[in-house]
Amino acid sequence: MIIYVDDLGYGDLSCYGATQIETPHLDQLAKEGIRFTNGHSTSATCTPSRYGLLTGEYPWRKEGTGVLPGDAALIIPEGISTLPVLFQRAGYRTGVVGKWHLGLGKTVEKDWNKEISPGPKERGFDYSFIFPATADRVPTVFMENGRVLGLDPSDPILVDYEKKVGTEPTGEENPELLKMKATANHGHNNTIVNGIGRIGYMSGGTKARWTDEEVPLTFLQKAKDFMGAERDRPFLLFYSLTEPHVPRMPSTYFKGKSGLGYRGDVILQMDWAVGEIRKELEHLGLSKNTLIIFTSDNGPVVNDGYQDEAVVRQNGHLPSGPFRGGKYSAFEGGTRVPFIVAWPGKVKPAVSDALVSQIDLISSFSSFLGQPLAAADAPDSQNLLPTFLGKSDKGRQVLVQQGGALALVKDNWKYIEPNKGVALNKLTNTETGNSDVPQLYDLGTDKGETRNLAPEYPQKVKEMAQLLQQLKVAGRSR
Ligand code: NG6
Ligand code: CA
């Protein structure tokens, strides 16, 4: 079971050092499993990280793998062995429940009122219960096995990312209708659904639209249903939660619980959901038989477009922990995320400092399942199975990290490629790691990336720049 959360930072869990928030269920999971301190998402945003996780290919090798609009076409190519395909070959039933954000269908133009393919099914998931993109993007609907749930032929769904469709109010025209105001210039001022302005326009599908307060409960129940239905067969569940991505809109029970505003509240809700999943495993008699991986698709962001008090109620909480930057950043905060592997009775509890990435799961499970990958598949994934199972403390020697700029980590040295982008994302107040000069950090003595050593170590910079270049050109690193 892969539990994949959205925009959770290294410092957001008490088992990773948070002091202003307590996450008992994840602390317990970490206590029973391996807590990786140098575990990474492939990239500092969602779509590319998910692409990397499922394909084992660095997303920056491929055009069109950036954050996708809600009407994008599917970006995972046909004919490759994705992570769930390997499980299918090994006789597992595979399901995805939660956020998808990898596109659907062949083109942007699509009829949301009919079955849409290709999608999760055509790329290896026998069962899917998803929302198409992100919680802040239309269409704000659930889809089960390729179809929008709750379709009404007399109220067809239209989606457009360029121009307004239908006559419903938008956040821009009618801000007085909003229950949670958008932050200026982030773009969450198009169609209003459930009192929240979204990115993109939609009309119709009134009965199909979700209520944000219920989204996590719906995903939790569908995840449990899948586990229950498959209890007698081996299964892979990719449980992909929306928390704590914007818009943060906790269920009533969690509103105000953390004291850190809705961002903290939805982190508590996510932690609770992990506890519920574990209880369900126990109830089904599967807890000793299930390997759980918990991790996040990118680092944290505090203001990502809504006035939800995350900024003013931070209360000393450090979402990136000791690291610099966060979501969107090439600094460690962008991709160094919570990463826990637990398998009661099989994996010995430990803390591991090995350098590991989500991109390595596919090769590692290829080995676990005895299902070989074709030479062209998962080119950037490394088999770290012994490390994930606690039989080795060796991680990767080399990892390419993707913020806006690319960075290379090798033996605790980190090199960030010169880049023309802005150094500060003013919208989110994130240090992006961009600089027009090369940066070199010694993560061994300076994990906060505060001292650029490039001027002192020109030879090291050259060596790292060359290696990164080689990795780019070679087109594969497995
Ligand atoms: C950004 C959005 C942000 C969020 C993010 C996707 C703006 C200014 N901001 O472009 O609100 O939706 O995309 O997040 O549009 S992710 O976790 O899915 O990558
Ligand atoms: Ca994300």
XYZ file of C-alpha atoms and ligand atoms in Angstrom:
498
model
C 0.000 0.000 0.000
C 1.355 3.368 -1.018
C -0.107 6.233 0.986
C 0.727 9.347 -0.976
C -0.080 12.746 0.455
C -0.085 16.109 -1.237
C 2.280 18.964 -0.272
C 3.236 17.589 3.138
C 6.632 18.863 4.273
C 9.505 17.165 6.053
C 8.740 19.140 9.203
C 4.970 18.591 9.235
C 4.938 15.402 11.325
C 5.922 15.061 14.951
C 8.039 12.004 14.105
C 10.049 14.303 11.832
C 10.551 16.929 14.514
C 7.387 19.045 14.434
C 6.680 20.504 17.854
C 3.549 22.567 17.181
C 1.490 19.694 15.846
C 1.088 16.073 16.872
C 0.549 13.259 14.400
C 0.235 10.132 16.574
C -0.776 7.672 13.851
C 2.150 8.498 11.615
C 4.472 8.568 14.606
C 3.315 5.051 15.367
C 3.854 3.935 11.769
C 7.362 5.444 11.864
C 8.074 3.691 15.153
C 7.110 0.348 13.659
C 8.945 0.877 10.384
C 11.883 2.633 8.786
C 11.839 6.389 8.935
C 13.964 7.711 6.101
C 15.576 11.081 6.750
C 16.870 11.558 3.211
C 13.881 10.369 1.188
C 12.780 12.371 -1.829
C 9.943 12.937 -4.174
C 11.128 13.127 -7.754
C 10.181 16.772 -8.119
C 8.983 19.765 -6.143
C 5.473 19.698 -7.638
C 2.795 17.129 -8.026
C 2.410 15.997 -11.634
C 6.107 15.329 -12.276
C 6.521 13.499 -8.965
C 3.575 11.235 -9.726
C 4.908 10.648 -13.202
C 8.317 9.692 -11.776
C 6.814 7.405 -9.147
C 4.666 5.464 -11.592
C 7.094 5.298 -14.531
C 10.603 5.387 -13.054
C 11.605 8.022 -15.574
C 12.831 11.460 -14.522
C 9.986 13.724 -15.644
C 12.329 16.452 -16.834
C 13.306 14.111 -19.666
C 9.830 14.471 -21.057
C 7.965 17.542 -22.287
C 4.578 18.247 -20.793
C 5.093 16.749 -17.337
C 4.664 20.032 -15.428
C 1.636 20.814 -13.204
C -1.345 19.914 -15.409
C -4.634 21.758 -15.845
C -7.732 19.751 -14.964
C -8.603 19.016 -18.582
C -5.163 17.763 -19.694
C -4.708 14.562 -21.687
C -3.076 11.545 -20.038
C 0.716 11.966 -20.023
C 1.819 8.425 -19.164
C 2.731 6.815 -22.474
C 1.173 3.634 -23.734
C 3.064 0.375 -23.672
C 5.403 0.937 -20.751
C 5.533 -1.125 -17.593
C 4.251 1.202 -14.927
C 4.457 0.352 -11.250
C 0.911 -1.079 -11.116
C 1.481 -3.047 -14.338
C 4.315 -4.896 -12.600
C 1.946 -5.779 -9.765
C -0.713 -6.930 -12.220
C 1.794 -9.223 -13.881
C 2.606 -10.698 -10.509
C -1.078 -11.484 -9.950
C -2.026 -8.536 -7.745
C -5.233 -6.565 -8.041
C -4.390 -2.891 -8.323
C -6.351 0.171 -7.300
C -5.902 3.911 -7.093
C -8.055 5.945 -4.757
C -7.587 9.703 -4.521
C -5.893 12.440 -6.451
C -4.730 11.548 -9.969
C -3.304 14.645 -11.706
C -1.710 12.801 -14.609
C -4.293 13.750 -17.231
C -7.135 11.752 -18.757
C -8.090 10.826 -22.290
C -6.267 11.389 -25.542
C -6.831 15.118 -25.886
C -7.730 18.230 -23.942
C -11.137 18.266 -25.620
C -13.172 15.532 -24.042
C -16.708 14.677 -23.136
C -16.904 14.512 -19.361
C -20.353 12.964 -19.665
C -19.058 9.716 -21.118
C -16.420 7.207 -20.160
C -12.983 8.772 -20.584
C -10.013 6.704 -21.653
C -7.136 6.180 -21.567
C -6.789 6.735 -17.836
C -5.770 4.775 -14.738
C -7.206 1.524 -16.100
C -5.209 1.657 -19.321
C -2.017 2.277 -17.329
C -2.326 -0.539 -14.849
C -5.028 0.137 -12.258
C -7.840 -2.437 -12.235
C -9.895 -0.117 -10.073
C -9.909 3.659 -9.807
C -11.780 6.166 -7.708
C -10.156 9.508 -8.345
C -10.553 13.163 -8.806
C -8.965 14.237 -12.071
C -6.429 16.903 -11.073
C -6.084 18.889 -7.853
C -8.680 19.990 -5.323
C -8.366 23.582 -6.541
C -9.008 22.740 -10.217
C -12.208 21.940 -12.054
C -13.893 19.609 -12.707
C -14.579 19.162 -8.990
C -16.007 15.685 -9.415
C -15.147 12.110 -8.522
C -14.607 9.527 -11.219
C -14.977 5.800 -10.728
C -13.480 3.525 -13.356
C -13.365 6.241 -16.001
C -16.792 7.802 -15.427
C -17.857 10.840 -13.470
C -19.949 9.770 -10.494
C -23.410 11.304 -10.256
C -23.803 12.303 -13.900
C -27.137 13.764 -14.872
C -27.940 13.754 -18.604
C -30.105 16.843 -18.140
C -27.203 18.790 -16.603
C -24.131 17.963 -18.712
C -20.650 18.912 -17.548
C -18.574 21.356 -19.538
C -14.991 22.238 -18.640
C -12.818 24.969 -20.078
C -9.487 26.400 -18.978
C -9.441 29.342 -21.383
C -12.832 30.966 -21.217
C -15.853 30.972 -18.985
C -18.530 28.386 -19.743
C -22.087 28.627 -18.459
C -23.525 31.404 -16.371
C -22.406 30.512 -12.863
C -20.555 33.144 -10.850
C -16.797 33.214 -10.666
C -14.608 34.255 -7.777
C -13.484 37.209 -9.817
C -16.977 38.505 -10.545
C -18.627 37.630 -7.232
C -16.061 37.478 -4.415
C -18.872 38.116 -1.912
C -20.093 34.543 -2.550
C -16.880 32.956 -1.323
C -16.631 31.182 2.029
C -12.857 31.171 1.716
C -11.272 34.048 -0.148
C -8.527 33.524 -2.669
C -5.159 35.267 -2.353
C -4.644 37.789 -5.130
C -2.904 36.684 -8.333
C -2.886 32.923 -7.707
C -5.650 32.253 -10.181
C -8.221 30.668 -7.856
C -10.880 33.067 -9.052
C -12.717 31.128 -11.764
C -15.810 28.965 -11.191
C -17.050 28.883 -7.586
C -17.798 25.400 -6.268
C -18.891 24.877 -2.665
C -18.116 28.522 -1.916
C -14.521 28.197 -3.118
C -13.093 29.750 -6.276
C -11.233 27.258 -8.488
C -8.715 27.317 -11.285
C -10.633 26.723 -14.536
C -14.269 27.024 -15.543
C -16.998 24.437 -15.407
C -20.734 24.327 -15.807
C -23.284 21.610 -15.189
C -22.814 18.449 -13.183
C -24.407 20.102 -10.165
C -25.144 16.771 -8.488
C -21.743 15.353 -9.303
C -19.759 18.079 -7.551
C -17.986 17.265 -4.365
C -18.200 19.003 -1.028
C -14.626 19.660 0.047
C -15.350 18.778 3.669
C -16.294 15.262 2.529
C -13.526 14.536 0.046
C -11.114 12.867 2.494
C -13.887 10.802 4.068
C -15.005 9.650 0.639
C -11.501 8.609 -0.355
C -10.995 6.858 2.980
C -14.199 4.865 2.587
C -13.410 3.928 -1.012
C -9.926 2.817 0.031
C -11.447 0.643 2.755
C -13.983 -0.762 0.293
C -11.206 -1.724 -2.087
C -9.231 -3.419 0.679
C -12.307 -5.282 1.824
C -13.187 -6.437 -1.677
C -9.643 -7.643 -2.332
C -8.850 -9.071 1.092
C -8.460 -12.602 -0.200
C -6.082 -11.714 -3.017
C -2.810 -9.849 -3.098
C -3.395 -6.200 -3.881
C -1.634 -2.909 -4.460
C -3.513 0.154 -3.290
C -2.265 3.584 -4.268
C -4.117 5.742 -1.725
C -3.488 9.279 -2.825
C -4.792 11.826 -0.340
C -5.435 15.487 -1.085
C -4.200 16.832 2.257
C -2.709 19.326 2.954
C -3.019 20.765 -0.577
C -5.227 23.810 -1.115
C -8.087 24.478 -0.746
C -7.723 23.225 2.797
C -11.229 22.550 4.001
C -11.287 20.105 6.901
C -14.326 18.086 7.925
C -16.271 19.710 10.734
C -14.719 17.495 13.389
C -11.225 18.698 12.514
C -11.966 22.395 12.070
C -9.933 24.350 14.588
C -8.371 21.237 16.144
C -4.721 22.055 15.472
C -4.623 25.727 16.373
C -2.558 26.240 13.222
C -5.469 27.067 10.952
C -6.920 24.772 8.327
C -3.519 23.637 7.100
C -2.783 22.132 10.499
C -6.320 20.795 10.790
C -6.145 18.852 7.536
C -2.769 17.420 8.553
C -4.495 16.055 11.672
C -7.269 14.716 9.476
C -4.764 12.998 7.192
C -2.995 11.482 10.190
C -6.339 10.211 11.468
C -7.107 8.666 8.065
C -3.814 6.772 8.171
C -4.857 5.443 11.575
C -8.233 4.392 10.151
C -6.565 2.554 7.285
C -4.364 0.691 9.721
C -7.383 -0.237 11.825
C -9.081 -1.559 8.727
C -6.027 -3.659 7.865
C -6.149 -5.036 11.395
C -9.867 -5.727 11.090
C -9.379 -7.535 7.778
C -6.544 -9.589 9.227
C -4.087 -8.061 6.799
C -1.877 -5.922 9.010
C 1.024 -8.384 9.189
C 0.709 -9.020 5.525
C 0.828 -5.496 4.221
C 3.805 -3.359 3.444
C 2.967 0.321 3.806
C 4.872 3.165 2.237
C 3.942 6.651 3.351
C 5.326 9.684 1.567
C 4.475 13.065 0.021
C 4.514 14.239 -3.596
C 6.480 17.417 -2.863
C 7.504 19.741 -0.080
C 5.262 22.156 1.777
C 3.798 25.520 0.897
C 1.990 27.771 3.315
C 0.223 30.272 1.072
C -0.774 28.469 -2.116
C -3.632 30.704 -3.091
C -6.325 30.942 -0.412
C -6.704 33.046 2.706
C -6.999 30.098 5.061
C -4.959 31.517 7.968
C -2.040 29.164 7.315
C 0.314 32.140 7.236
C -0.940 33.986 10.293
C -1.398 30.909 12.483
C 1.909 29.251 11.810
C 2.766 29.563 15.469
C 6.426 28.680 15.028
C 5.622 25.551 13.015
C 8.299 24.836 10.383
C 6.726 22.859 7.518
C 10.104 22.198 5.846
C 11.796 21.302 9.134
C 15.473 22.216 9.031
C 15.542 22.555 5.252
C 15.489 25.572 2.979
C 12.743 26.180 0.422
C 9.606 24.112 -0.050
C 7.208 23.205 -2.840
C 8.468 24.644 -6.175
C 12.058 24.759 -4.870
C 15.331 23.103 -5.864
C 16.482 23.465 -2.276
C 16.003 20.403 -0.086
C 12.619 21.593 1.181
C 11.234 20.996 -2.317
C 11.721 17.258 -2.456
C 12.990 15.983 0.897
C 9.778 14.707 2.390
C 8.524 12.283 5.021
C 9.219 8.760 3.790
C 8.231 5.802 5.947
C 8.274 2.108 5.078
C 6.570 -0.242 7.507
C 5.865 -3.946 7.423
C 5.177 -5.298 10.891
C 7.180 -8.404 11.595
C 9.114 -8.196 8.339
C 10.889 -4.850 8.408
C 12.862 -4.039 11.542
C 12.162 -0.586 12.976
C 14.979 1.845 12.194
C 15.913 5.320 11.152
C 17.774 5.383 7.859
C 19.841 8.210 6.430
C 20.167 6.493 3.054
C 19.454 8.680 0.029
C 16.303 7.227 -1.555
C 13.757 8.513 -4.025
C 10.207 7.612 -4.941
C 11.502 7.003 -8.449
C 13.251 3.913 -7.039
C 10.083 2.139 -5.990
C 9.421 0.666 -9.419
C 12.819 -1.048 -9.770
C 12.721 -2.132 -6.159
C 9.302 -3.727 -6.582
C 10.360 -5.229 -9.877
C 12.920 -7.092 -7.812
C 10.493 -7.821 -4.957
C 7.914 -9.283 -7.333
C 10.402 -11.037 -9.595
C 8.915 -9.158 -12.535
C 11.715 -7.897 -14.747
C 11.568 -4.503 -16.408
C 12.297 -4.163 -20.111
C 15.517 -2.311 -20.886
C 13.630 0.799 -21.956
C 11.378 0.908 -18.893
C 11.963 2.895 -15.700
C 15.305 4.225 -16.949
C 16.093 6.277 -13.852
C 14.892 3.912 -11.165
C 17.354 2.026 -8.972
C 16.709 -1.194 -7.146
C 16.976 -0.234 -3.484
C 14.856 -3.095 -2.188
C 17.347 -4.118 0.528
C 17.370 -0.514 1.760
C 13.590 -0.215 1.741
C 13.345 -3.482 3.669
C 16.013 -2.452 6.165
C 18.588 -5.015 5.050
C 21.034 -2.387 3.899
C 21.708 1.187 4.814
C 23.094 2.032 1.381
C 21.117 4.484 -0.681
C 21.689 6.082 -4.013
C 25.049 7.538 -4.754
C 23.606 10.099 -7.124
C 20.194 11.732 -7.371
C 18.876 14.430 -9.675
C 16.355 16.651 -7.920
C 13.886 18.827 -9.774
C 12.661 22.160 -8.506
C 12.399 24.853 -11.142
C 16.105 24.217 -11.713
C 17.730 20.792 -11.646
C 20.048 19.863 -8.814
C 22.457 16.976 -8.426
C 23.286 15.317 -5.128
C 26.344 13.126 -4.813
C 28.113 12.060 -1.619
C 26.473 14.863 0.346
C 27.518 17.489 -2.186
C 24.648 19.313 -3.789
C 24.974 21.267 -6.981
C 22.170 23.468 -8.307
C 22.392 24.302 -11.959
C 22.432 28.007 -12.877
C 18.975 29.044 -13.945
C 17.278 32.206 -15.147
C 14.179 31.868 -12.948
C 13.340 34.158 -10.036
C 15.041 33.469 -6.704
C 11.887 34.161 -4.725
C 8.436 32.982 -5.762
C 6.634 36.066 -4.527
C 3.204 34.449 -4.717
C 4.040 31.723 -2.252
C 7.046 33.343 -0.603
C 9.207 30.320 -1.474
C 12.923 30.435 -2.119
C 13.093 28.582 -5.404
C 16.791 27.739 -5.436
C 17.124 29.549 -8.743
C 20.247 31.589 -9.274
C 22.116 32.600 -12.409
C 25.360 31.406 -10.845
C 26.189 27.812 -9.913
C 25.487 26.791 -6.323
C 27.288 24.142 -4.337
C 26.338 23.078 -0.838
C 27.775 20.563 1.580
C 24.688 18.858 2.948
C 26.844 17.000 5.475
C 27.707 20.140 7.418
C 25.122 22.574 6.066
C 21.807 20.838 5.486
C 20.049 24.216 5.455
C 21.980 25.147 2.272
C 23.110 28.462 3.686
C 26.683 28.678 2.342
C 27.275 28.536 -1.383
C 30.707 26.911 -1.687
C 30.889 27.150 -5.471
C 33.466 29.967 -5.500
C 35.751 27.939 -3.187
C 35.434 24.624 -5.017
C 35.473 25.362 -8.746
C 36.751 21.858 -9.539
C 33.871 20.225 -7.661
C 31.397 22.481 -9.449
C 32.858 21.450 -12.789
C 32.740 17.778 -11.914
C 29.110 17.968 -10.735
C 28.019 20.044 -13.742
C 29.619 17.488 -16.059
C 27.988 14.563 -14.329
C 24.579 16.222 -14.496
C 25.149 16.893 -18.176
C 26.085 13.248 -18.744
C 22.972 12.050 -16.968
C 20.829 14.313 -19.102
C 22.408 13.193 -22.355
C 22.668 9.515 -21.515
C 18.900 9.512 -21.225
C 19.000 6.899 -18.571
C 20.737 6.241 -15.312
C 19.632 2.745 -14.365
C 0.065 26.088 -9.002
C -1.099 26.785 -8.329
C -1.245 26.197 -6.962
C -1.384 24.690 -7.027
C -0.233 24.092 -7.804
C -0.376 22.635 -8.048
C -1.096 29.067 -9.237
C -0.553 30.460 -9.072
N -0.804 28.209 -8.254
O 0.258 26.543 -10.277
O -2.324 26.775 -6.283
O -2.584 24.332 -7.644
O -0.158 24.693 -9.070
O -0.001 21.927 -6.943
O -1.748 28.749 -10.217
S 0.496 20.448 -7.101
O 0.790 20.012 -5.762
O -0.613 19.739 -7.687
O 1.675 20.479 -7.937
Ca 1.544 18.269 -4.502
